[in-house]
mmCIF file of C-alpha atoms in Angstrom:
data_model
loop_
_atom_site.group_PDB
_atom_site.id
_atom_site.type_symbol
_atom_site.label_atom_id
_atom_site.label_comp_id
_atom_site.label_asym_id
_atom_site.label_seq_id
_atom_site.Cartn_x
_atom_site.Cartn_y
_atom_site.Cartn_z
ATOM 1 C CA UNK A 1 5.175 7.525 2.076
ATOM 2 C CA UNK A 2 1.501 7.525 1.166
ATOM 3 C CA UNK A 3 -0.697 5.138 3.090
ATOM 4 C CA UNK A 4 -2.060 3.681 -0.182
ATOM 5 C CA UNK A 5 0.117 0.585 0.007
ATOM 6 C CA UNK A 6 0.308 -2.916 1.409
ATOM 7 C CA UNK A 7 3.383 -4.277 3.177
ATOM 8 C CA UNK A 8 4.342 -7.863 2.355
ATOM 9 C CA UNK A 9 6.996 -9.510 4.510
ATOM 10 C CA UNK A 10 8.758 -12.858 4.130
ATOM 11 C CA UNK A 11 11.298 -14.769 6.216
ATOM 12 C CA UNK A 12 13.255 -16.560 3.467
ATOM 13 C CA UNK A 13 14.819 -15.375 0.215
ATOM 14 C CA UNK A 14 12.883 -18.067 -1.648
ATOM 15 C CA UNK A 15 9.636 -16.577 -0.385
ATOM 16 C CA UNK A 16 10.852 -13.043 -1.080
ATOM 17 C CA UNK A 17 11.640 -13.889 -4.700
ATOM 18 C CA UNK A 18 8.216 -15.512 -5.163
ATOM 19 C CA UNK A 19 6.560 -12.202 -4.258
ATOM 20 C CA UNK A 20 9.112 -9.997 -6.029
ATOM 21 C CA UNK A 21 8.464 -11.751 -9.333
ATOM 22 C CA UNK A 22 4.907 -10.428 -9.167
ATOM 23 C CA UNK A 23 5.981 -6.806 -8.798
ATOM 24 C CA UNK A 24 6.649 -4.367 -11.617
ATOM 25 C CA UNK A 25 9.763 -2.188 -11.411
ATOM 26 C CA UNK A 26 10.587 -2.683 -7.703
ATOM 27 C CA UNK A 27 12.722 0.134 -6.299
ATOM 28 C CA UNK A 28 14.911 -0.005 -3.187
ATOM 29 C CA UNK A 29 13.635 1.955 -0.193
ATOM 30 C CA UNK A 30 16.082 2.173 2.722
ATOM 31 C CA UNK A 31 14.936 2.592 6.304
ATOM 32 C CA UNK A 32 17.047 5.005 8.357
ATOM 33 C CA UNK A 33 18.351 2.054 10.425
ATOM 34 C CA UNK A 34 19.503 0.153 7.361
ATOM 35 C CA UNK A 35 16.566 -2.179 6.700
ATOM 36 C CA UNK A 36 15.991 -2.418 2.958
ATOM 37 C CA UNK A 37 12.594 -2.737 1.354
ATOM 38 C CA UNK A 38 11.622 -2.849 -2.290
ATOM 39 C CA UNK A 39 8.576 -0.922 -3.423
ATOM 40 C CA UNK A 40 6.730 -1.757 -6.621
ATOM 41 C CA UNK A 41 3.253 -2.412 -7.944
ATOM 42 C CA UNK A 42 1.577 -5.757 -8.506
ATOM 43 C CA UNK A 43 1.928 -6.453 -12.229
ATOM 44 C CA UNK A 44 -1.018 -5.190 -14.246
ATOM 45 C CA UNK A 45 -2.431 -3.156 -11.352
ATOM 46 C CA UNK A 46 -1.869 0.105 -9.488
ATOM 47 C CA UNK A 47 -1.529 -1.728 -6.164
ATOM 48 C CA UNK A 48 1.627 -0.525 -4.392
ATOM 49 C CA UNK A 49 3.512 -3.119 -2.345
ATOM 50 C CA UNK A 50 6.445 -2.593 0.020
ATOM 51 C CA UNK A 51 8.326 -5.881 0.215
ATOM 52 C CA UNK A 52 10.687 -6.753 3.076
ATOM 53 C CA UNK A 53 12.745 -9.658 4.408
ATOM 54 C CA UNK A 54 12.583 -10.371 8.150
ATOM 55 C CA UNK A 55 14.793 -13.463 8.478
ATOM 56 C CA UNK A 56 13.702 -16.409 10.640
ATOM 57 C CA UNK A 57 12.034 -16.119 14.023
ATOM 58 C CA UNK A 58 9.225 -14.224 15.724
ATOM 59 C CA UNK A 59 11.533 -11.648 17.316
ATOM 60 C CA UNK A 60 13.179 -10.372 14.144
ATOM 61 C CA UNK A 61 9.841 -10.576 12.319
ATOM 62 C CA UNK A 62 8.236 -8.333 14.962
ATOM 63 C CA UNK A 63 10.998 -5.712 14.719
ATOM 64 C CA UNK A 64 10.963 -5.533 10.921
ATOM 65 C CA UNK A 65 7.158 -5.532 10.849
ATOM 66 C CA UNK A 66 7.037 -2.548 13.202
ATOM 67 C CA UNK A 67 9.620 -0.709 11.099
ATOM 68 C CA UNK A 68 7.568 -1.373 7.976
ATOM 69 C CA UNK A 69 4.367 -0.140 9.630
ATOM 70 C CA UNK A 70 6.027 3.050 10.858
ATOM 71 C CA UNK A 71 7.720 3.658 7.518
ATOM 72 C CA UNK A 72 4.816 3.007 5.119
ATOM 73 C CA UNK A 73 1.592 3.410 7.163
ATOM 74 C CA UNK A 74 0.132 0.513 5.154
ATOM 75 C CA UNK A 75 -3.458 -0.491 4.631
ATOM 76 C CA UNK A 76 -2.424 -3.948 5.855
ATOM 77 C CA UNK A 77 0.602 -6.144 6.541
ATOM 78 C CA UNK A 78 0.703 -9.579 4.896
ATOM 79 C CA UNK A 79 3.218 -12.147 6.076
ATOM 80 C CA UNK A 80 3.789 -14.611 3.264
ATOM 81 C CA UNK A 81 5.782 -17.818 2.938
ATOM 82 C CA UNK A 82 5.847 -21.554 3.583
ATOM 83 C CA UNK A 83 4.882 -23.652 6.594
ATOM 84 C CA UNK A 84 4.584 -27.242 7.732
ATOM 85 C CA UNK A 85 1.213 -28.984 7.905
ATOM 86 C CA UNK A 86 0.280 -30.510 11.253
ATOM 87 C CA UNK A 87 -2.351 -32.857 9.821
ATOM 88 C CA UNK A 88 -2.651 -34.971 6.664
ATOM 89 C CA UNK A 89 -5.936 -33.273 5.748
ATOM 90 C CA UNK A 90 -3.975 -30.283 4.402
ATOM 91 C CA UNK A 91 -2.354 -31.023 1.055
ATOM 92 C CA UNK A 92 1.135 -30.022 0.032
ATOM 93 C CA UNK A 93 0.934 -26.885 -2.069
ATOM 94 C CA UNK A 94 -2.308 -25.673 -0.513
ATOM 95 C CA UNK A 95 -2.482 -22.227 1.095
ATOM 96 C CA UNK A 96 -3.423 -21.709 4.741
ATOM 97 C CA UNK A 97 -4.624 -18.299 5.839
ATOM 98 C CA UNK A 98 -4.629 -17.838 9.599
ATOM 99 C CA UNK A 99 -7.995 -17.313 11.247
ATOM 100 C CA UNK A 100 -5.908 -16.807 14.391
ATOM 101 C CA UNK A 101 -2.290 -17.213 15.458
ATOM 102 C CA UNK A 102 -1.017 -19.066 18.526
ATOM 103 C CA UNK A 103 2.277 -18.077 20.134
ATOM 104 C CA UNK A 104 2.512 -21.618 21.450
ATOM 105 C CA UNK A 105 5.732 -21.307 23.466
ATOM 106 C CA UNK A 106 3.928 -19.535 26.286
ATOM 107 C CA UNK A 107 3.433 -21.913 29.214
ATOM 108 C CA UNK A 108 4.107 -22.839 32.808
ATOM 109 C CA UNK A 109 6.176 -25.811 33.959
ATOM 110 C CA UNK A 110 4.562 -27.630 36.871
ATOM 111 C CA UNK A 111 5.099 -30.919 38.695
ATOM 112 C CA UNK A 112 2.583 -32.699 36.507
ATOM 113 C CA UNK A 113 3.904 -31.302 33.245
ATOM 114 C CA UNK A 114 4.036 -28.299 30.953
ATOM 115 C CA UNK A 115 0.793 -26.320 30.817
ATOM 116 C CA UNK A 116 -0.015 -24.238 27.757
ATOM 117 C CA UNK A 117 -0.405 -20.487 28.188
ATOM 118 C CA UNK A 118 -0.451 -19.152 24.632
ATOM 119 C CA UNK A 119 -1.046 -15.668 23.350
ATOM 120 C CA UNK A 120 -3.570 -15.528 20.535
ATOM 121 C CA UNK A 121 -4.280 -12.962 17.814
ATOM 122 C CA UNK A 122 -7.338 -13.173 15.588
ATOM 123 C CA UNK A 123 -7.259 -12.127 11.952
ATOM 124 C CA UNK A 124 -9.162 -8.882 11.203
ATOM 125 C CA UNK A 125 -12.760 -9.653 10.284
ATOM 126 C CA UNK A 126 -12.782 -7.585 7.094
ATOM 127 C CA UNK A 127 -9.628 -9.208 5.704
ATOM 128 C CA UNK A 128 -10.910 -12.688 6.591
ATOM 129 C CA UNK A 129 -14.176 -11.984 4.811
ATOM 130 C CA UNK A 130 -12.387 -10.729 1.710
ATOM 131 C CA UNK A 131 -10.006 -13.689 1.693
ATOM 132 C CA UNK A 132 -12.919 -16.125 1.966
ATOM 133 C CA UNK A 133 -14.562 -14.413 -0.982
ATOM 134 C CA UNK A 134 -11.401 -14.720 -3.085
ATOM 135 C CA UNK A 135 -11.070 -18.372 -2.098
ATOM 136 C CA UNK A 136 -14.618 -19.015 -3.310
ATOM 137 C CA UNK A 137 -13.876 -17.296 -6.622
ATOM 138 C CA UNK A 138 -10.903 -19.681 -6.940
ATOM 139 C CA UNK A 139 -9.284 -17.738 -9.774
ATOM 140 C CA UNK A 140 -6.141 -16.553 -7.986
ATOM 141 C CA UNK A 141 -3.767 -19.453 -8.646
ATOM 142 C CA UNK A 142 -1.348 -19.658 -11.551
ATOM 143 C CA UNK A 143 -2.325 -22.253 -14.172
ATOM 144 C CA UNK A 144 -0.891 -25.605 -13.052
ATOM 145 C CA UNK A 145 1.121 -27.589 -15.590
ATOM 146 C CA UNK A 146 -0.145 -31.024 -16.591
ATOM 147 C CA UNK A 147 -3.124 -32.359 -14.682
ATOM 148 C CA UNK A 148 -2.187 -31.354 -11.165
ATOM 149 C CA UNK A 149 -4.982 -30.341 -8.820
ATOM 150 C CA UNK A 150 -5.250 -26.604 -8.305
ATOM 151 C CA UNK A 151 -4.178 -25.430 -4.834
ATOM 152 C CA UNK A 152 -6.937 -24.624 -2.391
ATOM 153 C CA UNK A 153 -7.146 -22.051 0.407
ATOM 154 C CA UNK A 154 -7.747 -23.345 3.923
ATOM 155 C CA UNK A 155 -8.699 -21.147 6.881
ATOM 156 C CA UNK A 156 -7.676 -22.079 10.396
ATOM 157 C CA UNK A 157 -5.247 -21.557 13.246
ATOM 158 C CA UNK A 158 -1.501 -21.322 12.695
ATOM 159 C CA UNK A 159 0.941 -22.160 15.486
ATOM 160 C CA UNK A 160 4.081 -19.996 15.687
ATOM 161 C CA UNK A 161 7.007 -20.953 17.889
ATOM 162 C CA UNK A 162 10.740 -20.531 18.233
ATOM 163 C CA UNK A 163 11.997 -23.862 16.876
ATOM 164 C CA UNK A 164 11.983 -25.683 13.550
ATOM 165 C CA UNK A 165 9.419 -28.455 14.008
ATOM 166 C CA UNK A 166 10.469 -31.500 11.976
ATOM 167 C CA UNK A 167 8.999 -34.486 13.801
ATOM 168 C CA UNK A 168 5.653 -36.046 14.590
ATOM 169 C CA UNK A 169 6.895 -38.338 17.339
ATOM 170 C CA UNK A 170 9.043 -36.043 19.504
ATOM 171 C CA UNK A 171 7.762 -34.925 22.905
ATOM 172 C CA UNK A 172 7.391 -31.368 21.599
ATOM 173 C CA UNK A 173 5.412 -32.515 18.551
ATOM 174 C CA UNK A 174 3.020 -34.552 20.677
ATOM 175 C CA UNK A 175 2.573 -31.626 23.093
ATOM 176 C CA UNK A 176 1.716 -29.244 20.250
ATOM 177 C CA UNK A 177 -0.818 -31.610 18.731
ATOM 178 C CA UNK A 178 -2.384 -32.193 22.164
ATOM 179 C CA UNK A 179 -2.739 -28.528 23.107
ATOM 180 C CA UNK A 180 -3.219 -26.962 19.657
ATOM 181 C CA UNK A 181 -5.113 -29.636 17.794
ATOM 182 C CA UNK A 182 -7.072 -27.092 15.758
ATOM 183 C CA UNK A 183 -3.903 -25.615 14.213
ATOM 184 C CA UNK A 184 -3.487 -26.468 10.536
ATOM 185 C CA UNK A 185 0.121 -25.346 10.142
ATOM 186 C CA UNK A 186 3.223 -24.524 12.143
ATOM 187 C CA UNK A 187 5.944 -21.909 11.554
ATOM 188 C CA UNK A 188 8.203 -19.376 13.297
ATOM 189 C CA UNK A 189 7.220 -15.765 12.465
ATOM 190 C CA UNK A 190 3.453 -15.162 12.536
ATOM 191 C CA UNK A 191 3.247 -14.378 16.259
ATOM 192 C CA UNK A 192 5.848 -11.620 16.000
ATOM 193 C CA UNK A 193 4.144 -9.956 13.050
ATOM 194 C CA UNK A 194 0.713 -10.259 14.677
ATOM 195 C CA UNK A 195 2.022 -8.622 17.858
ATOM 196 C CA UNK A 196 3.583 -5.751 15.886
ATOM 197 C CA UNK A 197 0.317 -5.167 14.063
ATOM 198 C CA UNK A 198 -1.663 -5.262 17.312
ATOM 199 C CA UNK A 199 0.578 -2.680 18.995
ATOM 200 C CA UNK A 200 0.545 -0.351 15.991
ATOM 201 C CA UNK A 201 -3.105 -0.638 14.958
ATOM 202 C CA UNK A 202 -2.244 -2.226 11.600
ATOM 203 C CA UNK A 203 -4.317 -5.124 10.213
ATOM 204 C CA UNK A 204 -2.231 -8.280 9.737
ATOM 205 C CA UNK A 205 -2.908 -11.377 7.630
ATOM 206 C CA UNK A 206 -0.762 -14.527 7.610
ATOM 207 C CA UNK A 207 -0.663 -16.444 4.310
ATOM 208 C CA UNK A 208 1.298 -19.711 4.209
ATOM 209 C CA UNK A 209 1.868 -22.280 1.476
ATOM 210 C CA UNK A 210 2.262 -25.841 2.752
ATOM 211 C CA UNK A 211 5.680 -27.206 1.755
ATOM 212 C CA UNK A 212 6.065 -30.148 4.190
ATOM 213 C CA UNK A 213 4.288 -32.068 6.935
ATOM 214 C CA UNK A 214 6.638 -31.299 9.837
ATOM 215 C CA UNK A 215 7.374 -35.016 9.957
ATOM 216 C CA UNK A 216 11.108 -35.372 9.429
ATOM 217 C CA UNK A 217 11.087 -34.757 5.677
ATOM 218 C CA UNK A 218 12.412 -31.182 5.757
ATOM 219 C CA UNK A 219 15.456 -30.779 3.508
ATOM 220 C CA UNK A 220 14.489 -33.940 1.610
ATOM 221 C CA UNK A 221 14.179 -34.046 -2.179
ATOM 222 C CA UNK A 222 10.387 -33.823 -1.822
ATOM 223 C CA UNK A 223 10.681 -30.745 0.392
ATOM 224 C CA UNK A 224 13.057 -29.047 -2.043
ATOM 225 C CA UNK A 225 10.516 -29.749 -4.776
ATOM 226 C CA UNK A 226 7.514 -28.438 -2.861
ATOM 227 C CA UNK A 227 9.063 -25.351 -1.256
ATOM 228 C CA UNK A 228 9.121 -23.170 -4.408
ATOM 229 C CA UNK A 229 5.628 -24.342 -5.396
ATOM 230 C CA UNK A 230 4.207 -23.588 -1.958
ATOM 231 C CA UNK A 231 5.954 -20.192 -1.853
ATOM 232 C CA UNK A 232 4.608 -19.329 -5.315
ATOM 233 C CA UNK A 233 1.053 -20.298 -4.319
ATOM 234 C CA UNK A 234 1.218 -18.198 -1.154
ATOM 235 C CA UNK A 235 2.595 -15.246 -3.150
ATOM 236 C CA UNK A 236 -0.163 -15.594 -5.754
ATOM 237 C CA UNK A 237 -2.947 -15.516 -3.184
ATOM 238 C CA UNK A 238 -1.325 -12.765 -1.097
ATOM 239 C CA UNK A 239 -0.796 -10.387 -4.013
ATOM 240 C CA UNK A 240 -4.370 -10.941 -5.188
ATOM 241 C CA UNK A 241 -5.527 -10.185 -1.641
ATOM 242 C CA UNK A 242 -3.358 -7.029 -1.584
ATOM 243 C CA UNK A 243 -4.928 -5.761 -4.818
ATOM 244 C CA UNK A 244 -8.437 -6.288 -3.489
ATOM 245 C CA UNK A 245 -7.611 -4.691 -0.121
ATOM 246 C CA UNK A 246 -6.410 -1.508 -1.767
ATOM 247 C CA UNK A 247 -9.431 -1.512 -4.061
ATOM 248 C CA UNK A 248 -11.734 -1.610 -1.060
ATOM 249 C CA UNK A 249 -9.711 1.144 0.642
ATOM 250 C CA UNK A 250 -10.157 3.398 -2.381
ATOM 251 C CA UNK A 251 -13.900 2.755 -2.406
ATOM 252 C CA UNK A 252 -14.164 3.600 1.290
ATOM 253 C CA UNK A 253 -12.229 6.842 0.850
ATOM 254 C CA UNK A 254 -14.134 7.989 -2.219
ATOM 255 C CA UNK A 255 -13.805 11.637 -3.328
ATOM 256 C CA UNK A 256 -15.963 14.205 -1.596
ATOM 257 C CA UNK A 257 -18.135 14.844 -4.676
ATOM 258 C CA UNK A 258 -19.031 11.161 -4.851
ATOM 259 C CA UNK A 259 -19.855 11.113 -1.135
ATOM 260 C CA UNK A 260 -22.037 14.225 -1.519
ATOM 261 C CA UNK A 261 -23.923 12.623 -4.398
ATOM 262 C CA UNK A 262 -24.512 9.508 -2.297
ATOM 263 C CA UNK A 263 -25.726 11.653 0.586
ATOM 264 C CA UNK A 264 -28.029 13.660 -1.692
ATOM 265 C CA UNK A 265 -29.587 10.412 -2.914
ATOM 266 C CA UNK A 266 -30.123 9.325 0.693
ATOM 267 C CA UNK A 267 -31.642 12.730 1.539
ATOM 268 C CA UNK A 268 -34.137 12.386 -1.323
ATOM 269 C CA UNK A 269 -35.015 8.853 -0.278
ATOM 270 C CA UNK A 270 -35.621 9.859 3.344
ATOM 271 C CA UNK A 271 -37.560 12.937 2.202
ATOM 272 C CA UNK A 272 -39.939 10.722 0.213
ATOM 273 C CA UNK A 273 -40.434 8.073 2.891
ATOM 274 C CA UNK A 274 -40.139 9.744 6.287
ATOM 275 C CA UNK A 275 -43.154 12.093 6.322
ATOM 276 C CA UNK A 276 -44.516 12.474 9.868
ATOM 277 C CA UNK A 277 -41.951 9.910 11.069
ATOM 278 C CA UNK A 278 -39.441 10.117 13.882
ATOM 279 C CA UNK A 279 -35.885 9.627 12.645
ATOM 280 C CA UNK A 280 -32.873 9.080 14.931
ATOM 281 C CA UNK A 281 -29.762 10.764 13.608
ATOM 282 C CA UNK A 282 -26.270 10.169 14.986
ATOM 283 C CA UNK A 283 -24.858 13.352 13.478
ATOM 284 C CA UNK A 284 -26.198 16.008 11.142
ATOM 285 C CA UNK A 285 -29.453 17.938 11.055
ATOM 286 C CA UNK A 286 -33.124 17.504 10.177
ATOM 287 C CA UNK A 287 -35.064 20.096 8.167
ATOM 288 C CA UNK A 288 -38.706 19.235 7.749
ATOM 289 C CA UNK A 289 -38.680 15.620 6.602
ATOM 290 C CA UNK A 290 -35.185 15.844 5.092
ATOM 291 C CA UNK A 291 -32.290 14.227 6.933
ATOM 292 C CA UNK A 292 -28.863 15.756 6.252
ATOM 293 C CA UNK A 293 -25.980 13.520 7.227
ATOM 294 C CA UNK A 294 -22.537 14.817 8.045
ATOM 295 C CA UNK A 295 -19.811 13.417 5.787
ATOM 296 C CA UNK A 296 -16.090 13.738 6.318
ATOM 297 C CA UNK A 297 -14.878 16.008 3.506
ATOM 298 C CA UNK A 298 -11.325 15.939 2.342
ATOM 299 C CA UNK A 299 -9.313 18.189 4.615
ATOM 300 C CA UNK A 300 -7.547 21.008 2.785
ATOM 301 C CA UNK A 301 -5.285 21.755 5.746
ATOM 302 C CA UNK A 302 -4.611 21.036 9.426
ATOM 303 C CA UNK A 303 -7.478 23.276 10.553
ATOM 304 C CA UNK A 304 -10.015 21.268 8.525
ATOM 305 C CA UNK A 305 -8.534 18.016 9.779
ATOM 306 C CA UNK A 306 -8.800 19.157 13.397
ATOM 307 C CA UNK A 307 -12.450 20.064 12.814
ATOM 308 C CA UNK A 308 -13.155 16.595 11.447
ATOM 309 C CA UNK A 309 -11.381 14.996 14.391
ATOM 310 C CA UNK A 310 -13.466 17.044 16.805
ATOM 311 C CA UNK A 311 -16.597 15.925 14.960
ATOM 312 C CA UNK A 312 -15.479 12.312 15.346
ATOM 313 C CA UNK A 313 -15.012 12.977 19.076
ATOM 314 C CA UNK A 314 -18.722 13.817 19.231
ATOM 315 C CA UNK A 315 -19.582 10.598 17.405
ATOM 316 C CA UNK A 316 -17.610 8.543 19.914
ATOM 317 C CA UNK A 317 -19.447 10.258 22.756
ATOM 318 C CA UNK A 318 -22.792 9.578 21.062
ATOM 319 C CA UNK A 319 -22.057 5.867 20.633
ATOM 320 C CA UNK A 320 -20.959 5.618 24.259
ATOM 321 C CA UNK A 321 -24.124 7.351 25.446
ATOM 322 C CA UNK A 322 -26.264 4.998 23.349
ATOM 323 C CA UNK A 323 -24.480 1.958 24.776
ATOM 324 C CA UNK A 324 -23.209 0.742 21.387
ATOM 325 C CA UNK A 325 -19.576 1.419 22.406
ATOM 326 C CA UNK A 326 -18.203 -0.071 25.611
ATOM 327 C CA UNK A 327 -16.522 2.164 28.171
ATOM 328 C CA UNK A 328 -13.005 0.699 27.904
ATOM 329 C CA UNK A 329 -12.916 0.947 24.103
ATOM 330 C CA UNK A 330 -14.299 4.472 24.248
ATOM 331 C CA UNK A 331 -11.663 5.532 26.776
ATOM 332 C CA UNK A 332 -8.795 4.143 24.677
ATOM 333 C CA UNK A 333 -10.282 5.599 21.494
ATOM 334 C CA UNK A 334 -10.541 9.055 23.084
ATOM 335 C CA UNK A 335 -6.907 8.809 24.219
ATOM 336 C CA UNK A 336 -5.785 8.079 20.653
ATOM 337 C CA UNK A 337 -8.060 10.803 19.301
ATOM 338 C CA UNK A 338 -6.590 13.373 21.690
ATOM 339 C CA UNK A 339 -3.099 12.328 20.575
ATOM 340 C CA UNK A 340 -4.121 12.724 16.933
ATOM 341 C CA UNK A 341 -5.538 16.182 17.643
ATOM 342 C CA UNK A 342 -2.266 17.276 19.244
ATOM 343 C CA UNK A 343 -0.096 16.018 16.391
ATOM 344 C CA UNK A 344 -2.502 17.372 13.742
ATOM 345 C CA UNK A 345 -1.777 20.872 14.989
ATOM 346 C CA UNK A 346 1.984 20.443 14.512
ATOM 347 C CA UNK A 347 1.897 21.265 10.778
ATOM 348 C CA UNK A 348 5.154 19.406 10.049
ATOM 349 C CA UNK A 349 5.816 16.206 8.032
ATOM 350 C CA UNK A 350 6.752 14.372 11.226
ATOM 351 C CA UNK A 351 3.598 15.428 13.068
ATOM 352 C CA UNK A 352 1.449 14.545 10.031
ATOM 353 C CA UNK A 353 2.968 11.079 9.960
ATOM 354 C CA UNK A 354 2.267 10.653 13.676
ATOM 355 C CA UNK A 355 -1.319 11.712 13.059
ATOM 356 C CA UNK A 356 -1.775 9.037 10.396
ATOM 357 C CA UNK A 357 -0.269 6.326 12.593
ATOM 358 C CA UNK A 358 -2.425 7.305 15.569
ATOM 359 C CA UNK A 359 -5.571 7.320 13.435
ATOM 360 C CA UNK A 360 -4.708 3.883 12.083
ATOM 361 C CA UNK A 361 -4.367 2.602 15.628
ATOM 362 C CA UNK A 362 -7.699 4.234 16.447
ATOM 363 C CA UNK A 363 -9.284 2.521 13.442
ATOM 364 C CA UNK A 364 -8.084 -0.803 14.801
ATOM 365 C CA UNK A 365 -9.693 -0.056 18.164
ATOM 366 C CA UNK A 366 -13.130 0.589 16.636
ATOM 367 C CA UNK A 367 -12.880 -2.135 13.975
ATOM 368 C CA UNK A 368 -15.960 -3.902 15.382
ATOM 369 C CA UNK A 369 -18.137 -0.780 14.974
ATOM 370 C CA UNK A 370 -18.939 -0.318 11.244
ATOM 371 C CA UNK A 371 -20.470 3.153 11.641
ATOM 372 C CA UNK A 372 -17.338 4.459 13.356
ATOM 373 C CA UNK A 373 -15.032 2.771 10.835
ATOM 374 C CA UNK A 374 -16.979 4.350 7.971
ATOM 375 C CA UNK A 375 -16.812 7.784 9.613
ATOM 376 C CA UNK A 376 -13.093 7.449 10.344
ATOM 377 C CA UNK A 377 -11.958 6.133 6.936
ATOM 378 C CA UNK A 378 -12.155 9.447 5.019
ATOM 379 C CA UNK A 379 -10.456 11.238 7.930
ATOM 380 C CA UNK A 380 -7.562 8.762 7.759
ATOM 381 C CA UNK A 381 -7.362 9.294 3.997
ATOM 382 C CA UNK A 382 -7.391 13.066 4.428
ATOM 383 C CA UNK A 383 -4.628 12.893 7.036
ATOM 384 C CA UNK A 384 -2.611 10.739 4.662
ATOM 385 C CA UNK A 385 -2.970 13.337 1.903
ATOM 386 C CA UNK A 386 -1.527 15.955 4.244
ATOM 387 C CA UNK A 387 1.393 13.733 5.335
#
């Protein structure tokens, strides 16, 4: 499938239905191992979403997330649903987007007690920035009936474990609040999805609506009342985020003619301002006072794609030589690039799909280097067109 899509996963049918209601004409897509997804577009937009159900727990969530990433090569994976608030400062119905995820069940048992040894995954910077922007706009929520306060988006840590947390006075509850006192919410799937995204080079965002306070009120009348509201609020924010993510992806991978026009404008600007000046150029050529920048044109076949990959190899080497790319990242990036070059020469649907997946993993590796991300984005898009 084309990489112009976002995967949205949920753990519960209630959460699944909250997202599905926002999709137009969802169609069943069956994974070869039996996992069923539904693929549709967010109503009123061209944003394609592949929706899947993971069931409860980090382990099953990780497996289904990896299947979804391999199957759809998505722009991003959003895990959407409800969670319990750890502190009274977060209101019921509000949405928490994870700035980072704790897998809090990691630890070591010693004579003087249980010591925390969590794994932690941070949210991708670009997605966090976009989500913060949407939260400031504050126009994503469905109109609330009556005079209820509109839900707000909170950003902070989310703790993900292997048990349903429904107490504030149990030994486990006190331990969590002592060791993870910056966590806003607690749930059971985010760590698995974050790990799957990390291993496959896919950006992951966790979006949770607060349905309870993890204080013994789960399955109460109040919880049954708040669960659908919290799920709907999380679905509303997540689908808005998905639409904006794909919009940004399309802007990054603009058609070649548009990129050439942008480059021509830059050439004219440099030509008018850089007389008798020294200009450092990462890639391209200089003629007189004109600077000509290399762009990544849309590949018309495997040979063109290989040429663009080889050009990107030179850019990695340049960044490493300049000291803007650390040695370990460069080594891993070159390993992925070599793998992409090998699969790009296969000229089969399977090899094309492997190329896209490898390039997406490579993009994750260089996510902190804007120049490399910008150079890689049209190559990823071109590889996707060939897949």
